[in-house]
Coordinates of C-alpha atoms in Angstrom, one line a residue:
M163 CA -13.6 -19.0 -35.2
H164 CA -12.2 -17.9 -31.9
K165 CA -10.8 -21.4 -31.3
R166 CA -8.7 -21.1 -34.5
F167 CA -7.5 -17.6 -33.5
R168 CA -6.3 -18.8 -30.1
L169 CA -4.5 -21.8 -31.7
L170 CA -2.6 -19.3 -34.0
L171 CA -1.6 -17.1 -31.0
C172 CA -0.4 -20.1 -29.0
S173 CA 1.6 -21.9 -31.7
P174 CA 5.0 -20.5 -30.5
L175 CA 4.3 -22.0 -27.1
L176 CA 3.3 -25.3 -28.5
A177 CA 6.7 -25.5 -30.2
L178 CA 8.5 -24.6 -27.0
A179 CA 6.5 -26.9 -24.7
A180 CA 8.0 -30.2 -23.6
M181 CA 7.4 -32.6 -20.8
P182 CA 10.2 -31.7 -18.3
L183 CA 12.5 -34.5 -17.2
A184 CA 13.4 -35.1 -13.6
A185 CA 16.3 -32.9 -12.4
D186 CA 19.3 -33.9 -10.4
E187 CA 18.9 -30.7 -8.2
P188 CA 15.6 -29.2 -7.1
V189 CA 14.3 -26.5 -9.4
D190 CA 13.8 -23.1 -7.7
V191 CA 10.1 -22.6 -8.6
V192 CA 7.3 -24.7 -9.9
L193 CA 4.2 -22.8 -11.2
I194 CA 1.0 -24.9 -11.5
G195 CA -1.5 -23.5 -14.0
G196 CA -1.0 -21.6 -17.2
G197 CA -3.1 -18.6 -16.4
I198 CA -2.6 -14.9 -15.7
M199 CA -1.5 -15.5 -12.1
S200 CA 1.4 -17.9 -12.9
A201 CA 2.4 -15.8 -15.8
T202 CA 2.5 -12.7 -13.6
L203 CA 4.4 -14.3 -10.8
G204 CA 6.9 -15.9 -13.3
T205 CA 7.4 -12.5 -14.9
Y206 CA 8.2 -10.9 -11.6
L207 CA 10.6 -13.7 -10.5
Q208 CA 12.4 -13.8 -13.9
E209 CA 13.4 -10.2 -13.5
L210 CA 14.1 -10.3 -9.7
E211 CA 16.1 -13.6 -9.9
P212 CA 17.1 -14.3 -13.6
E213 CA 19.2 -17.3 -12.6
W214 CA 16.3 -19.1 -10.9
N215 CA 15.1 -22.2 -12.6
I216 CA 11.3 -22.0 -13.2
H217 CA 9.0 -24.8 -14.4
L218 CA 5.4 -24.1 -15.4
Y219 CA 2.8 -27.0 -15.8
E220 CA -0.5 -26.6 -17.6
R221 CA -2.9 -29.6 -17.9
L222 CA -4.5 -28.3 -21.2
D223 CA -2.6 -28.3 -24.5
Q224 CA -2.5 -24.4 -24.5
V225 CA -2.1 -21.8 -21.8
A226 CA -4.8 -19.2 -21.0
E227 CA -7.6 -21.5 -21.9
E228 CA -9.6 -21.4 -18.6
S229 CA -10.4 -18.3 -16.6
S230 CA -7.8 -16.1 -18.2
N231 CA -9.2 -16.7 -21.7
A232 CA -10.9 -13.6 -23.1
W233 CA -14.1 -15.6 -23.8
N234 CA -14.3 -16.8 -20.2
N235 CA -14.0 -13.5 -18.2
A236 CA -15.6 -10.1 -18.4
G237 CA -12.5 -8.4 -19.7
S238 CA -13.1 -5.2 -17.7
G239 CA -10.1 -3.5 -16.2
H240 CA -11.8 -3.6 -12.8
S241 CA -10.8 -0.3 -11.2
A242 CA -13.9 0.4 -9.1
F243 CA -15.0 3.3 -11.4
C244 CA -18.3 1.7 -12.1
E245 CA -18.8 -1.3 -9.8
M246 CA -21.2 0.0 -7.2
N247 CA -20.9 -3.0 -5.0
Y248 CA -17.5 -1.6 -3.9
T249 CA -19.2 1.5 -2.4
P250 CA -21.8 0.4 0.1
E251 CA -24.4 2.8 1.4
Q252 CA -24.3 3.3 5.1
E253 CA -27.4 3.6 7.4
D254 CA -27.0 7.4 7.6
G255 CA -27.1 7.7 3.8
S256 CA -23.3 8.2 3.4
V257 CA -21.3 6.1 1.0
D258 CA -18.1 4.2 2.1
I259 CA -15.5 4.3 -0.7
Q260 CA -12.5 2.8 1.1
R261 CA -13.0 -0.6 -0.6
A262 CA -13.2 1.2 -4.0
I263 CA -9.9 3.0 -3.2
N264 CA -8.2 -0.3 -2.5
V265 CA -9.3 -1.7 -5.8
T266 CA -8.5 1.4 -7.8
E267 CA -5.0 1.6 -6.4
Q268 CA -4.4 -2.1 -7.2
F269 CA -5.4 -1.5 -10.8
E270 CA -3.0 1.5 -11.0
V271 CA -0.3 -1.0 -10.0
S272 CA -1.5 -3.3 -12.8
R273 CA -1.2 -0.4 -15.3
Q274 CA 2.4 0.2 -14.2
F275 CA 3.4 -3.4 -14.2
W276 CA 2.0 -3.8 -17.8
S277 CA 3.7 -0.6 -18.9
H278 CA 7.0 -1.9 -17.6
Q279 CA 6.6 -5.2 -19.5
V280 CA 5.8 -3.2 -22.7
D281 CA 8.9 -1.1 -22.2
N282 CA 11.0 -4.3 -21.9
D283 CA 9.4 -6.2 -24.8
I284 CA 7.8 -8.7 -22.5
L285 CA 4.3 -7.6 -23.6
G286 CA 3.8 -6.7 -27.3
E287 CA 1.8 -3.9 -28.9
P288 CA -0.5 -2.5 -26.2
T289 CA -3.5 -2.6 -28.6
S290 CA -3.2 -6.4 -28.6
F291 CA -4.3 -6.6 -25.0
I292 CA -5.7 -3.2 -23.7
S293 CA -8.0 -0.5 -25.0
T294 CA -9.7 2.6 -23.6
V295 CA -13.4 1.9 -23.0
P296 CA -15.2 4.3 -20.7
H297 CA -16.8 2.8 -17.5
A298 CA -20.3 4.0 -16.5
S299 CA -22.7 3.3 -13.6
L300 CA -26.4 3.5 -14.3
V301 CA -29.4 3.5 -11.9
W302 CA -33.2 4.1 -12.0
G303 CA -35.6 5.2 -9.3
D304 CA -35.5 7.9 -6.6
D305 CA -33.6 5.8 -4.0
D306 CA -30.9 4.6 -6.4
V307 CA -30.5 8.0 -7.9
A308 CA -29.9 9.5 -4.5
F309 CA -27.3 6.8 -3.8
L310 CA -25.4 7.4 -7.0
R311 CA -25.5 11.2 -6.4
E312 CA -24.0 10.7 -3.0
R313 CA -21.5 8.2 -4.3
H314 CA -20.3 10.6 -7.0
A315 CA -20.1 13.5 -4.5
T316 CA -18.0 11.4 -2.2
M317 CA -15.7 9.9 -4.8
V318 CA -14.8 13.1 -6.7
Q319 CA -13.3 14.4 -3.4
N320 CA -10.5 11.8 -3.9
S321 CA -8.0 12.5 -6.7
L322 CA -8.4 8.9 -7.9
Y323 CA -11.8 9.8 -9.2
A324 CA -11.5 13.6 -9.9
D325 CA -12.5 13.1 -13.5
M326 CA -15.7 11.2 -12.8
E327 CA -18.8 12.8 -14.5
Y328 CA -22.3 12.7 -13.2
S329 CA -25.7 13.4 -14.8
E330 CA -29.4 13.1 -14.2
D331 CA -30.1 14.7 -17.6
R332 CA -31.6 12.1 -20.0
D333 CA -30.2 13.9 -23.0
V334 CA -26.7 13.9 -21.6
I335 CA -26.9 10.2 -20.6
A336 CA -28.3 9.4 -24.1
E337 CA -25.1 11.0 -25.6
W338 CA -23.0 8.7 -23.4
M339 CA -25.0 5.5 -24.0
P340 CA -27.4 5.9 -26.9
L341 CA -28.2 2.3 -27.2
V342 CA -29.3 2.1 -23.5
M343 CA -31.4 5.2 -23.5
A344 CA -33.2 4.6 -26.9
G345 CA -36.8 3.6 -26.4
R346 CA -37.2 5.2 -22.9
E347 CA -38.5 8.6 -24.1
D348 CA -42.0 8.0 -22.6
N349 CA -40.6 6.8 -19.3
D350 CA -40.5 9.5 -16.6
T351 CA -38.6 7.3 -14.0
P352 CA -35.7 9.3 -12.6
V353 CA -32.4 8.1 -14.0
A354 CA -28.7 8.9 -13.2
A355 CA -25.3 7.9 -14.5
T356 CA -21.7 8.4 -13.9
R357 CA -18.9 8.1 -16.4
M358 CA -15.1 7.6 -16.2
Q359 CA -13.6 8.0 -19.6
M360 CA -10.3 6.4 -18.6
G361 CA -11.9 3.0 -18.2
T362 CA -10.3 0.0 -19.9
E363 CA -11.1 -3.2 -21.7
V364 CA -8.3 -5.8 -21.2
N365 CA -7.6 -9.2 -22.9
Y366 CA -6.0 -11.2 -20.1
G367 CA -5.6 -14.2 -22.3
A368 CA -3.4 -12.3 -24.7
Q369 CA -1.4 -10.9 -21.8
T370 CA -0.9 -14.4 -20.4
R371 CA 0.3 -15.9 -23.7
Q372 CA 2.7 -13.0 -24.3
M373 CA 4.2 -13.1 -20.9
I374 CA 4.7 -16.9 -21.0
E375 CA 6.2 -16.6 -24.5
A376 CA 8.7 -14.1 -23.0
L377 CA 9.5 -16.4 -20.1
A378 CA 10.2 -19.2 -22.5
R379 CA 13.0 -17.2 -24.2
S380 CA 15.1 -18.0 -21.1
D381 CA 17.1 -21.2 -20.8
Q382 CA 16.1 -21.2 -17.1
F383 CA 12.3 -21.6 -17.9
T384 CA 10.6 -24.8 -18.9
L385 CA 7.0 -25.1 -20.0
G386 CA 5.0 -28.3 -19.8
L387 CA 1.7 -28.4 -21.7
S388 CA -0.7 -31.3 -21.3
S389 CA 1.0 -31.8 -18.0
E390 CA -1.2 -32.4 -15.0
V391 CA 0.1 -32.1 -11.5
R392 CA -1.2 -35.1 -9.6
G393 CA 0.9 -35.2 -6.5
L394 CA 2.5 -32.8 -4.0
E395 CA 4.6 -34.4 -1.3
R396 CA 7.0 -32.8 1.2
N397 CA 10.6 -34.1 1.1
D398 CA 12.8 -34.5 4.1
D399 CA 14.8 -31.4 3.1
D400 CA 11.5 -29.4 3.0
T401 CA 11.5 -29.2 -0.8
W402 CA 8.4 -30.5 -2.6
K403 CA 8.1 -33.5 -4.8
V404 CA 5.8 -32.6 -7.7
T405 CA 4.4 -35.5 -9.6
V406 CA 3.3 -34.7 -13.1
A407 CA 1.3 -36.8 -15.6
D408 CA 2.0 -36.5 -19.3
L409 CA -1.5 -36.4 -20.7
A410 CA -0.3 -36.4 -24.3
N411 CA 2.0 -39.4 -24.3
G412 CA 1.2 -41.2 -21.0
G413 CA 3.4 -41.8 -18.0
E414 CA 4.4 -39.7 -15.1
T415 CA 7.5 -37.9 -13.9
S416 CA 8.4 -35.9 -10.9
V417 CA 10.5 -32.9 -10.0
D418 CA 11.7 -31.5 -6.7
A419 CA 11.1 -27.8 -6.1
R420 CA 12.1 -25.3 -3.5
F421 CA 8.9 -23.3 -4.0
V422 CA 5.6 -24.2 -5.5
F423 CA 2.8 -21.8 -6.5
I424 CA -0.6 -23.2 -7.2
G425 CA -2.3 -20.8 -9.6
A426 CA -4.7 -23.3 -11.1
G427 CA -8.0 -21.4 -10.8
G428 CA -10.7 -23.7 -9.4
A429 CA -8.2 -26.7 -9.3
A430 CA -6.1 -24.8 -6.7
L431 CA -8.2 -26.1 -3.8
P432 CA -7.8 -29.8 -4.5
L433 CA -4.1 -29.4 -5.1
L434 CA -3.7 -27.4 -1.9
Q435 CA -5.4 -30.2 -0.1
E436 CA -3.1 -32.7 -1.8
S437 CA -0.1 -30.9 -0.2
G438 CA -1.3 -31.8 3.3
I439 CA -0.3 -28.5 4.9
P440 CA -2.5 -27.7 7.9
E441 CA -3.4 -24.3 6.5
A442 CA -5.5 -26.0 3.8
K443 CA -7.9 -27.6 6.3
A444 CA -9.8 -24.4 6.9
Y445 CA -11.0 -24.1 3.3
A446 CA -13.8 -25.5 1.1
G447 CA -15.0 -24.3 -2.3
F448 CA -18.4 -23.8 -4.0
P449 CA -18.3 -23.7 -7.8
V450 CA -20.4 -21.1 -9.7
G451 CA -20.4 -20.7 -13.5
G452 CA -21.6 -17.8 -15.7
Q453 CA -23.3 -17.2 -19.0
F454 CA -23.5 -14.1 -21.1
L455 CA -25.6 -13.0 -24.1
Y456 CA -23.4 -11.5 -26.8
T457 CA -23.7 -10.0 -30.3
T458 CA -21.2 -9.2 -33.0
N459 CA -23.8 -7.3 -35.1
Q460 CA -21.6 -4.2 -35.9
D461 CA -24.7 -1.9 -36.4
V462 CA -25.6 -2.7 -32.7
V463 CA -22.0 -2.7 -31.4
A464 CA -21.3 0.7 -32.9
Q465 CA -24.0 2.3 -30.6
H466 CA -22.4 1.3 -27.3
A467 CA -18.7 2.3 -26.9
M468 CA -18.5 1.7 -23.1
K469 CA -19.1 -0.6 -20.2
V470 CA -22.3 0.1 -18.2
Y471 CA -22.8 -1.5 -14.8
G472 CA -26.0 -1.5 -12.9
K473 CA -26.9 -2.4 -9.3
A474 CA -27.7 -5.9 -8.0
G475 CA -31.4 -6.4 -7.4
E476 CA -32.7 -6.1 -3.9
G477 CA -31.8 -9.2 -1.9
S478 CA -29.4 -10.4 -4.6
P479 CA -25.7 -11.1 -3.9
P480 CA -23.0 -8.9 -5.3
M481 CA -22.2 -11.5 -8.0
S482 CA -25.5 -10.7 -9.7
V483 CA -24.5 -7.1 -10.9
P484 CA -25.7 -6.8 -14.5
H485 CA -23.5 -5.1 -17.0
L486 CA -23.5 -4.4 -20.8
D487 CA -19.9 -4.2 -22.1
L488 CA -18.1 -3.4 -25.2
R489 CA -15.4 -6.2 -25.7
Y490 CA -12.7 -6.8 -28.2
L491 CA -12.5 -10.5 -29.0
D492 CA -10.6 -12.2 -31.9
G493 CA -9.9 -8.7 -33.2
K494 CA -13.6 -7.8 -33.5
P495 CA -15.7 -5.6 -31.2
A496 CA -18.7 -7.3 -29.6
L497 CA -21.2 -6.6 -26.9
F498 CA -21.7 -8.8 -23.9
F499 CA -24.5 -8.7 -21.4
G500 CA -24.8 -10.7 -18.1
P501 CA -23.9 -12.4 -16.0
F502 CA -26.4 -15.3 -15.6
A503 CA -25.3 -17.8 -13.0
T504 CA -25.1 -21.5 -13.7
F505 CA -24.3 -24.4 -11.5
S506 CA -22.0 -27.3 -12.1
S507 CA -20.0 -29.5 -9.7
K508 CA -16.9 -28.9 -11.9
F509 CA -14.2 -26.7 -10.5
L510 CA -12.9 -25.9 -14.0
K511 CA -14.7 -25.4 -17.3
E512 CA -12.7 -28.4 -18.6
G513 CA -12.9 -30.1 -15.2
S514 CA -14.6 -33.2 -13.8
W515 CA -18.1 -33.6 -12.4
T516 CA -16.5 -35.1 -9.3
D517 CA -14.5 -32.0 -8.4
L518 CA -16.8 -30.6 -5.8
F519 CA -17.4 -34.0 -4.1
G520 CA -13.7 -34.9 -4.2
S521 CA -12.8 -31.6 -2.3
M522 CA -15.2 -32.4 0.6
T523 CA -13.3 -33.5 3.7
F524 CA -14.0 -34.2 7.4
N525 CA -12.9 -30.6 8.1
N526 CA -14.8 -28.6 5.5
T527 CA -18.1 -30.4 5.0
W528 CA -20.0 -28.9 8.0
P529 CA -18.7 -25.3 7.2
M530 CA -20.1 -25.8 3.7
A531 CA -23.5 -26.8 5.1
E532 CA -23.4 -23.7 7.4
V533 CA -22.8 -21.4 4.5
G534 CA -25.8 -22.9 2.7
L535 CA -28.0 -22.3 5.7
D536 CA -26.7 -18.8 6.3
N537 CA -26.9 -17.5 2.7
F538 CA -30.5 -18.1 1.7
N539 CA -30.4 -15.1 -0.7
L540 CA -27.5 -16.7 -2.6
V541 CA -29.2 -20.1 -2.8
R542 CA -32.4 -18.4 -4.0
Y543 CA -30.6 -16.4 -6.5
L544 CA -28.7 -19.4 -7.9
V545 CA -31.8 -21.5 -8.2
G546 CA -33.6 -18.7 -9.9
Q547 CA -30.7 -18.2 -12.4
V548 CA -30.5 -21.9 -13.2
L549 CA -34.3 -21.9 -13.9
M550 CA -34.1 -18.9 -16.3
S551 CA -35.5 -19.5 -19.7
E552 CA -34.2 -17.9 -23.0
G553 CA -37.0 -15.4 -22.8
D554 CA -36.2 -14.5 -19.2
R555 CA -32.6 -13.8 -20.1
F556 CA -33.7 -11.6 -23.1
E557 CA -36.0 -9.6 -20.8
A558 CA -33.1 -8.9 -18.5
L559 CA -31.2 -7.6 -21.5
Q560 CA -34.0 -5.4 -22.5
E561 CA -33.8 -3.6 -19.2
Y562 CA -30.5 -2.2 -20.5
Y563 CA -31.2 -2.3 -24.2
P564 CA -34.9 -1.8 -24.7
E565 CA -34.8 -2.0 -28.5
A566 CA -32.8 -5.3 -28.6
N567 CA -33.6 -7.8 -31.3
Q568 CA -33.4 -11.3 -29.9
D569 CA -32.1 -12.7 -33.2
D570 CA -28.9 -10.7 -32.8
W571 CA -27.9 -12.3 -29.5
E572 CA -26.3 -15.7 -28.7
L573 CA -25.7 -17.3 -25.3
W574 CA -22.1 -18.1 -24.3
T575 CA -21.1 -20.2 -21.3
A576 CA -18.0 -18.6 -19.7
G577 CA -15.6 -19.9 -17.1
Q578 CA -16.1 -21.7 -13.8
R579 CA -15.3 -19.9 -10.5
V580 CA -14.9 -21.5 -7.1
Q581 CA -16.0 -19.3 -4.2
I582 CA -14.0 -19.6 -0.9
I583 CA -15.7 -21.1 2.1
K584 CA -13.6 -20.6 5.2
N585 CA -14.0 -22.2 8.5
D586 CA -13.8 -19.3 11.0
E587 CA -13.2 -20.3 14.6
E588 CA -15.8 -17.8 15.9
R589 CA -18.3 -17.6 13.0
G590 CA -18.2 -21.1 11.6
G591 CA -18.4 -21.5 7.8
V592 CA -18.1 -18.1 6.0
L593 CA -18.6 -17.5 2.3
Q594 CA -16.0 -15.1 0.9
F595 CA -16.3 -13.3 -2.4
G596 CA -12.7 -12.3 -2.7
T597 CA -9.4 -14.0 -3.3
E598 CA -7.0 -15.3 -0.6
I599 CA -3.4 -16.4 -0.6
V600 CA -2.9 -19.5 1.5
S601 CA 0.7 -20.5 2.2
A602 CA 2.6 -22.9 4.4
E603 CA 4.2 -21.5 7.5
D604 CA 7.7 -21.8 6.0
G605 CA 6.6 -20.1 2.7
S606 CA 7.6 -23.1 0.6
I607 CA 4.2 -23.5 -1.0
A608 CA 1.3 -21.1 -1.7
A609 CA -2.0 -21.1 -3.5
L610 CA -4.4 -18.5 -4.7
L611 CA -8.0 -19.4 -3.8
G612 CA -11.2 -17.6 -4.7
A613 CA -13.1 -16.3 -7.7
S614 CA -12.2 -12.6 -7.9
P615 CA -10.5 -10.3 -8.3
G616 CA -8.2 -12.1 -10.5
A617 CA -6.7 -10.8 -13.7
S618 CA -7.3 -7.1 -13.1
T619 CA -5.3 -7.0 -9.9
A620 CA -2.9 -9.9 -10.5
P621 CA 0.3 -7.7 -10.2
S622 CA -0.9 -6.6 -6.7
I623 CA -1.9 -10.0 -5.6
M624 CA 1.5 -11.4 -6.7
L625 CA 3.3 -8.6 -4.8
N626 CA 1.5 -9.7 -1.7
L627 CA 2.5 -13.2 -2.4
L628 CA 6.2 -12.2 -2.8
D629 CA 6.1 -10.4 0.5
R630 CA 4.7 -13.4 2.2
V631 CA 6.8 -16.2 0.8
F632 CA 10.1 -14.4 0.1
P633 CA 10.4 -12.0 3.1
E634 CA 14.2 -11.9 3.2
Q635 CA 14.6 -11.3 -0.5
I636 CA 11.9 -8.6 -0.7
A637 CA 13.5 -6.7 2.1
S638 CA 16.8 -6.6 0.3
A639 CA 17.9 -3.4 -1.5
E640 CA 18.3 -5.3 -4.8
W641 CA 14.7 -6.5 -4.8
Q642 CA 13.4 -3.1 -3.6
D643 CA 15.2 -1.3 -6.4
K644 CA 13.9 -3.8 -9.1
L645 CA 10.4 -3.6 -7.8
T646 CA 10.5 0.2 -7.9
D647 CA 11.6 -0.1 -11.5
I648 CA 8.7 -2.5 -12.3
V649 CA 6.1 -0.5 -10.3
P650 CA 7.2 3.2 -9.9
S651 CA 4.6 3.8 -7.2
Y652 CA 5.8 0.8 -5.1
G653 CA 5.3 1.5 -1.4
Q654 CA 3.1 4.6 -1.5
P655 CA -0.7 4.9 -1.5
L656 CA -1.7 6.9 -4.6
A657 CA -4.9 8.1 -3.1
E658 CA -2.8 10.2 -0.7
N659 CA -0.3 11.5 -3.3
P660 CA -2.1 13.3 -6.2
E661 CA 1.2 14.5 -7.8
L662 CA 2.6 10.9 -8.0
L663 CA -0.8 9.7 -9.2
S664 CA -0.8 12.2 -12.0
E665 CA 2.8 11.2 -13.0
V666 CA 2.1 7.4 -13.1
R667 CA -1.2 7.8 -14.9
A668 CA 0.5 10.0 -17.5
Y669 CA 3.3 7.4 -17.9
T670 CA 1.0 4.4 -18.2
A671 CA -1.4 6.2 -20.6
Q672 CA 1.4 7.0 -22.9
T673 CA 3.1 3.6 -22.7
L674 CA -0.1 1.6 -23.1
Q675 CA -1.4 3.9 -25.9
L676 CA -4.6 4.7 -24.0
D677 CA -6.9 7.4 -25.2
E678 CA -6.9 9.5 -22.0
P679 CA -6.6 13.2 -22.9
A680 CA -6.2 14.4 -19.4
N681 CA -3.4 11.9 -18.6
L682 CA -1.6 12.4 -22.0
A683 CA -1.8 16.1 -21.4
A684 CA 0.1 15.6 -18.2
T685 CA 2.8 13.7 -20.2
S686 CA 3.1 16.6 -22.7
N687 CA 3.4 19.1 -19.9
S688 CA 6.1 17.1 -18.3
D689 CA 8.0 16.8 -21.6
A690 CA 7.6 20.6 -22.1
G691 CA 9.0 21.2 -18.6
Q692 CA 12.1 19.1 -19.3
A693 CA 12.6 20.9 -22.6
S694 CA 12.6 24.3 -20.8
G695 CA 15.2 23.2 -18.4
E696 CA 13.4 21.3 -15.6
S697 CA 15.5 18.5 -14.2
D698 CA 14.4 14.8 -14.6
A699 CA 13.8 14.7 -10.9
Q700 CA 11.1 17.4 -11.2
A701 CA 9.5 15.8 -14.2
E702 CA 9.5 12.2 -13.0
P703 CA 9.0 10.5 -9.6
S704 CA 12.1 10.2 -7.5
E705 CA 13.3 6.8 -6.2
E706 CA 12.0 7.8 -2.8
E707 CA 8.6 8.6 -4.2
Q708 CA 8.2 5.5 -6.4
S709 CA 6.2 2.9 -4.4
E710 CA 3.0 1.1 -3.9
T711 CA 1.1 -0.4 -1.0
P712 CA -0.1 -3.9 -1.8
S713 CA -3.6 -4.2 -0.4
T714 CA -4.8 -7.4 1.2
E715 CA -8.5 -6.4 0.7
M716 CA -9.2 -7.8 -2.7
Q717 CA -12.9 -8.0 -2.9
E718 CA -14.3 -7.9 -6.5
D719 CA -17.7 -9.2 -7.4
A720 CA -17.4 -12.9 -8.3
I721 CA -19.1 -13.3 -11.6
T722 CA -18.3 -9.9 -13.0
E723 CA -14.8 -11.5 -13.5
V724 CA -16.4 -14.5 -15.2

């Protein structure tokens, strides 16, 4: 069913797609990969430089079919409200929340970016891609309860998390998550939970399709579906010759480009290697897949209107964080539980079994071996996950849903992710769980490597990329003004500006039609203030106040984005 639904959504793109012909002059931008990253970057560039010629190539016959597809990622608006791996406990018992602050601010940028696109008819009806779904953290046992208590006490001191609720009362927690607490009445193990009611569920596939459809309205944009990039070669004038195979009709063509962005998910690493830039030599990749149990039984789904995240087991890597999530897929609510790790040598769900071996080079093979030797917990976790039986997975679900009926649940294999392995001069091979922008020294080509964060923080990641590869343009007054229009908080850390935070949250809650009473109340108060004679400058952020700080620390849990 979901396959038919996606075909329907993509039909306008199928009509617009064509195999681009070679151009007499280099095109300004080539985007490789039809996912959320290319869609986001293309959307930025079309507003910043509407006369630039942009080509986008996607090897499949539709966009948003790999990691951006709603069935292939967790769909959480990852904002660090519930992901406890962002707030590590220190030796003295304190909790470090700086990483959480970085992620939360990035997601606030995403909300502003999406709101701007709604205002400008780039994105459609907000309910088609975003919904309010509370985010909760849940723990058991004395030690973890003490950790969550300290985490909450630390986080609520920051305005980003002022509305976070905390409880150790079973009755209160049962009101928040009845499905999770039912069947635990005779269990006297200490339990604690936090809740942020302004959490979100996001369909990144729908966003991707809508943004690319909007890009295609311009005569300056060309979309090539069933178009596989097979060659990247530097020309004498420092442009790039991009060789593209027509998978639908056969044959190859090429186009020269002044700038190339490789946003092809797991396939980004082989393409980056194909470019031959020296910066690519330091990287290798390790593919990890994910599976989820899901149910569409509406009697069950109706009992769990939130996303509940637990803690990774002792000795397990961050990617193993279990979560039970309300999702909206194909217009219907569903519950997903996982992740369960899988292994395949493919770098994409629709990739080749030879992907991993083809990416191994003289420079990266030993760092890969070092990572295997240094990360025994990860190796043990992956082996254990691969060996899990159907009964083992159901038992894991019952830890979060004790009264689950196995007949209600099906297993779904989600997308492939490729973890970064970087050859550090001092430490040797290092496994990184975040994302990283790799670019040539002259900024003419860039790639996004890594598994996560992806969709949730795509607008911030692409701001970082713009800063790196277009330094002269981004320093100009014209780009600065336009970026401030797109992201009203551009250039200022929201964690240090509660008033601006309140204003942008009110704006995005209203524009995205999110059910956030506190933020919508702020909008109403602002409107009332203007009606009573306040100036626009008092009610809305001034041009000097509107800014955002793109963070380079983008460390989300790897499979929670699967």
